[in-house]
Amino acid sequence: MSKATLYLDDSVHKALRLKAAETRMSMSDLVNDALKEALREDLEDISDWKARKKEKTISYDELLSQLKEDGTL
């Protein structure tokens, strides 16, 4: 495991300390879990982007027209 120095907003640090105390997890474990989840979401976003990369794009005006036609707007 590597060591890093992080600078947190005071309110974020306070919330993290409270959550650590309430969950009986270390602040490091909570930060690691949150970062892992954020990275997983990024991988999913990249995967979705690659899968949709070849889709036809439409303008905002076209999108609004389609939403009006199907009754969404």
PDB file of C-alpha atoms in Angstrom:
ATOM      1  CA  MET A   1       0.000   0.000   0.000  1.00  0.00           C
ATOM      2  CA  SER A   2       1.250   3.499  -0.817  1.00  0.00           C
ATOM      3  CA  LYS A   3       1.118   6.550   1.374  1.00  0.00           C
ATOM      4  CA  ALA A   4      -0.256   9.865   0.081  1.00  0.00           C
ATOM      5  CA  THR A   5      -1.004  13.278   1.509  1.00  0.00           C
ATOM      6  CA  LEU A   6      -4.446  14.664   0.741  1.00  0.00           C
ATOM      7  CA  TYR A   7      -5.756  18.140   1.404  1.00  0.00           C
ATOM      8  CA  LEU A   8      -9.474  18.059   2.214  1.00  0.00           C
ATOM      9  CA  ASP A   9     -11.959  20.836   2.783  1.00  0.00           C
ATOM     10  CA  ASP A  10     -12.583  21.186   6.492  1.00  0.00           C
ATOM     11  CA  SER A  11     -16.221  20.157   6.125  1.00  0.00           C
ATOM     12  CA  VAL A  12     -15.293  17.078   4.072  1.00  0.00           C
ATOM     13  CA  HIS A  13     -12.675  16.094   6.636  1.00  0.00           C
ATOM     14  CA  LYS A  14     -15.178  16.460   9.472  1.00  0.00           C
ATOM     15  CA  ALA A  15     -17.776  14.366   7.616  1.00  0.00           C
ATOM     16  CA  LEU A  16     -15.160  11.719   6.848  1.00  0.00           C
ATOM     17  CA  ARG A  17     -14.072  11.525  10.499  1.00  0.00           C
ATOM     18  CA  LEU A  18     -17.690  11.195  11.646  1.00  0.00           C
ATOM     19  CA  LYS A  19     -18.451   8.514   9.070  1.00  0.00           C
ATOM     20  CA  ALA A  20     -15.312   6.624  10.046  1.00  0.00           C
ATOM     21  CA  ALA A  21     -16.334   6.689  13.693  1.00  0.00           C
ATOM     22  CA  GLU A  22     -19.909   5.634  12.971  1.00  0.00           C
ATOM     23  CA  THR A  23     -18.972   2.813  10.581  1.00  0.00           C
ATOM     24  CA  ARG A  24     -15.889   1.728  12.519  1.00  0.00           C
ATOM     25  CA  MET A  25     -13.898   1.955   9.295  1.00  0.00           C
ATOM     26  CA  SER A  26     -10.676   3.872   8.901  1.00  0.00           C
ATOM     27  CA  MET A  27     -10.694   7.137   7.002  1.00  0.00           C
ATOM     28  CA  SER A  28      -8.219   5.540   4.583  1.00  0.00           C
ATOM     29  CA  ASP A  29     -10.579   2.641   3.883  1.00  0.00           C
ATOM     30  CA  LEU A  30     -13.479   5.024   3.285  1.00  0.00           C
ATOM     31  CA  VAL A  31     -11.415   7.153   0.885  1.00  0.00           C
ATOM     32  CA  ASN A  32     -10.084   4.067  -0.914  1.00  0.00           C
ATOM     33  CA  ASP A  33     -13.608   2.675  -1.328  1.00  0.00           C
ATOM     34  CA  ALA A  34     -14.906   5.996  -2.653  1.00  0.00           C
ATOM     35  CA  LEU A  35     -12.037   6.328  -5.125  1.00  0.00           C
ATOM     36  CA  LYS A  36     -12.441   2.751  -6.340  1.00  0.00           C
ATOM     37  CA  GLU A  37     -16.150   3.353  -6.936  1.00  0.00           C
ATOM     38  CA  ALA A  38     -15.438   6.589  -8.824  1.00  0.00           C
ATOM     39  CA  LEU A  39     -12.879   4.801 -11.019  1.00  0.00           C
ATOM     40  CA  ARG A  40     -15.337   1.946 -11.687  1.00  0.00           C
ATOM     41  CA  GLU A  41     -17.925   4.493 -12.795  1.00  0.00           C
ATOM     42  CA  ASP A  42     -15.339   6.090 -15.091  1.00  0.00           C
ATOM     43  CA  LEU A  43     -14.628   2.690 -16.667  1.00  0.00           C
ATOM     44  CA  GLU A  44     -18.350   2.130 -17.214  1.00  0.00           C
ATOM     45  CA  ASP A  45     -18.672   5.583 -18.790  1.00  0.00           C
ATOM     46  CA  ILE A  46     -15.740   4.904 -21.118  1.00  0.00           C
ATOM     47  CA  SER A  47     -17.202   1.526 -22.056  1.00  0.00           C
ATOM     48  CA  ASP A  48     -20.586   3.112 -22.796  1.00  0.00           C
ATOM     49  CA  TRP A  49     -18.937   5.861 -24.822  1.00  0.00           C
ATOM     50  CA  LYS A  50     -17.020   3.329 -26.922  1.00  0.00           C
ATOM     51  CA  ALA A  51     -20.180   1.318 -27.536  1.00  0.00           C
ATOM     52  CA  ARG A  52     -22.120   4.428 -28.609  1.00  0.00           C
ATOM     53  CA  LYS A  53     -19.297   6.163 -30.485  1.00  0.00           C
ATOM     54  CA  LYS A  54     -20.663   5.224 -33.909  1.00  0.00           C
ATOM     55  CA  GLU A  55     -24.249   6.269 -33.201  1.00  0.00           C
ATOM     56  CA  LYS A  56     -25.671   9.027 -35.350  1.00  0.00           C
ATOM     57  CA  THR A  57     -25.707  12.365 -33.574  1.00  0.00           C
ATOM     58  CA  ILE A  58     -28.579  14.821 -33.713  1.00  0.00           C
ATOM     59  CA  SER A  59     -28.823  18.499 -32.927  1.00  0.00           C
ATOM     60  CA  TYR A  60     -30.473  19.835 -29.804  1.00  0.00           C
ATOM     61  CA  ASP A  61     -33.322  21.202 -31.923  1.00  0.00           C
ATOM     62  CA  GLU A  62     -33.882  17.754 -33.464  1.00  0.00           C
ATOM     63  CA  LEU A  63     -33.937  16.193 -30.003  1.00  0.00           C
ATOM     64  CA  LEU A  64     -36.531  18.704 -28.803  1.00  0.00           C
ATOM     65  CA  SER A  65     -38.657  18.001 -31.877  1.00  0.00           C
ATOM     66  CA  GLN A  66     -38.507  14.253 -31.236  1.00  0.00           C
ATOM     67  CA  LEU A  67     -39.443  14.736 -27.576  1.00  0.00           C
ATOM     68  CA  LYS A  68     -42.413  16.871 -28.593  1.00  0.00           C
ATOM     69  CA  GLU A  69     -43.512  14.327 -31.207  1.00  0.00           C
ATOM     70  CA  ASP A  70     -43.477  11.412 -28.760  1.00  0.00           C
ATOM     71  CA  GLY A  71     -45.302  13.431 -26.102  1.00  0.00           C
ATOM     72  CA  THR A  72     -42.447  13.710 -23.634  1.00  0.00           C
ATOM     73  CA  LEU A  73     -42.559  17.511 -23.849  1.00  0.00           C
TER      74      LEU A  73
END
